[in-house]
Amino acid sequence: MTSEALDLAPAAPDKSDAPDHAARNRLVINILLVSAFVVILNETIMNVAIPPLMASFAVTASAAQWLTTAFLITTAVVIPVTGFLLQRLNTRPIFMTAMTLFSLGTLLAALSPSLGVLVLARIVQASGTAIMMPLLMTTVMTLVPPESRGRTMGNISIVMSVAPAIGPTVAGLILAILPWRWLFLLVLPIALVALALGARRMVNVTAPKEAPLDIFSVVLSAFAFGGLVYGLSNLGLPDAPVPGWIPLVFGLALMVVFVLRQVALQRRDAPLLDMRTFSSRNFAVSVAMMAIAMMSMFGMIILLPIYLQNVLGLDTLRTGLLLLPGGLLMGLLGPWVGRLYDRLGPTPLIVFGMAVVSVVLWAMTLLGPHTSVWLILGGHLVISIGFAFLFTPLFTVSLSSLPPQYYSHGSAILGSIQQIAGAAGVALFVAIMSGRAATLGTAGTAALDAQSGGITAAFFCGAVISIFALAAAFFIRRPAEQPDAPMMGH
């Protein structure tokens, strides 16, 4: 299948928003949006909880870090399988499975008597989280006509980008006044309400179809994606149980085998993840840009709190409050950017958004021990505007460039890339920060200046990478409407 076949397919009328289905479709999408926001918020909520958990369970930082690492590995392993699940099962049972797993994991986490049980609870939570996002994106692409997708994807961008961005802030505010178990006790009622609402009101908007499952591909994807995320998460950690480069190389090797296996299975339409999605230039470029944007965002999410606390001396609560306006601004802009997408198309929005992100990353290379917190607040607000102009158009244009029968595969690939890119961003920024700070420290530089120098070196790397993404932005075009094609039995 060529790029032209995917991007320039002839248009056909969309019947998904006929009057008798419009209310049903809105209800289904709104239930999925609320549920997805809750589960994605949970992904980064543990980042600032590591110190109190270390004290509570009397464990080391490397042991407590498994609460984040296990969550990331589980999502990376489960997401590739969702492409199969979304074809084989109805909407309602997939939703009920995802929210039941997440709710059970949240309850178990709140009651955990030990770190081991809490890690297990995070794995159960992550299994539900991994199913939810591809389900949301695939359902939206199936139900919403092309001319309205930007507005709806603007709401999805709140879930995909704002929830992880404000997770540490929410956790910081909770931990300032309550014990760590309240991180889960406050989330649990919301999850249960979403589950009950879904059980009562969620309907099947797609029909299942026969889809083969290649067990060897499942095993390959588990070790390939899991190895990549685990390796990236352990890069630069001196007390990691296994040096990060070993699982990273192992994961990369298995990823090559996995891709070759999918290409072979495509000849009989039986891949776990269909690589023909990358035949679309729009999809391929959008995925590459999404990876860079996610690396930048997650790298910033991890570095700015370190800078604010270790260099400028702010406490956890003030750090959370300083970063909160940017996350909220990103959410407020999402639907508005979506409407702009429907009117202007993706290219001007993505170019503007990437340019803003790049400029702020370059500005962050000038941070120092005496930088005003107001400048940090302003920079964070501006880069949040850039991310808002990036994520909504990238989500929309990537999946809109695919025929409907590839929506589930495209959604799963996007979700997998997000997890790997997020882990890569954290690993890369932290490794550069630590390495540069150590070099400056041994050269006799004061500890505060060495830490600040390490952070600015990491931002310099991010700024350089952003230039390549800015160049790629000019190659993205508004996708032509795709012809009606069977999707999950339609």
PDB file of C-alpha atoms in Angstrom, residues 3 49 85 89 104 107 118 160 209 212 218 230 238 273 280 291 300 316 330 393 402 404 409 427 438 443 456 481:
ATOM      1  CA  SER A   3       1.462   6.711   0.733  1.00  0.00           C
ATOM      2  CA  ALA A  49       5.329  10.227  46.280  1.00  0.00           C
ATOM      3  CA  LEU A  85      -8.774  -6.607  21.298  1.00  0.00           C
ATOM      4  CA  LEU A  89     -14.430  -7.494  21.128  1.00  0.00           C
ATOM      5  CA  LEU A 104      -9.291  -3.103  41.510  1.00  0.00           C
ATOM      6  CA  LEU A 107      -8.320  -0.358  45.800  1.00  0.00           C
ATOM      7  CA  LEU A 118       1.789  -1.827  45.948  1.00  0.00           C
ATOM      8  CA  MET A 160      -3.286  12.607  26.686  1.00  0.00           C
ATOM      9  CA  LYS A 209     -14.977  -9.326  13.639  1.00  0.00           C
ATOM     10  CA  PRO A 212      -6.351 -13.970  14.350  1.00  0.00           C
ATOM     11  CA  VAL A 218       2.441 -11.200  21.634  1.00  0.00           C
ATOM     12  CA  TYR A 230      12.858  -0.982  31.342  1.00  0.00           C
ATOM     13  CA  PRO A 238      24.041   3.747  39.425  1.00  0.00           C
ATOM     14  CA  LEU A 273       0.311  -4.382  14.821  1.00  0.00           C
ATOM     15  CA  SER A 280       1.147   6.973   5.111  1.00  0.00           C
ATOM     16  CA  ALA A 291       7.763  10.950  19.945  1.00  0.00           C
ATOM     17  CA  MET A 300      10.658  18.816  31.222  1.00  0.00           C
ATOM     18  CA  THR A 316       7.112  20.397  46.973  1.00  0.00           C
ATOM     19  CA  MET A 330      -2.877  23.291  28.030  1.00  0.00           C
ATOM     20  CA  PRO A 393      -3.314  18.342  15.490  1.00  0.00           C
ATOM     21  CA  LEU A 402      -5.431   6.036   7.805  1.00  0.00           C
ATOM     22  CA  PRO A 404     -10.841   3.001   9.013  1.00  0.00           C
ATOM     23  CA  HIS A 409      -3.604  -0.510  14.799  1.00  0.00           C
ATOM     24  CA  ALA A 427      16.166   8.729  30.677  1.00  0.00           C
ATOM     25  CA  ALA A 438      29.245  15.061  37.845  1.00  0.00           C
ATOM     26  CA  ALA A 443      36.202  20.091  38.052  1.00  0.00           C
ATOM     27  CA  THR A 456      20.815  23.351  31.304  1.00  0.00           C
ATOM     28  CA  GLU A 481     -11.292  12.041   3.823  1.00  0.00           C
TER      29      GLU A 481
END
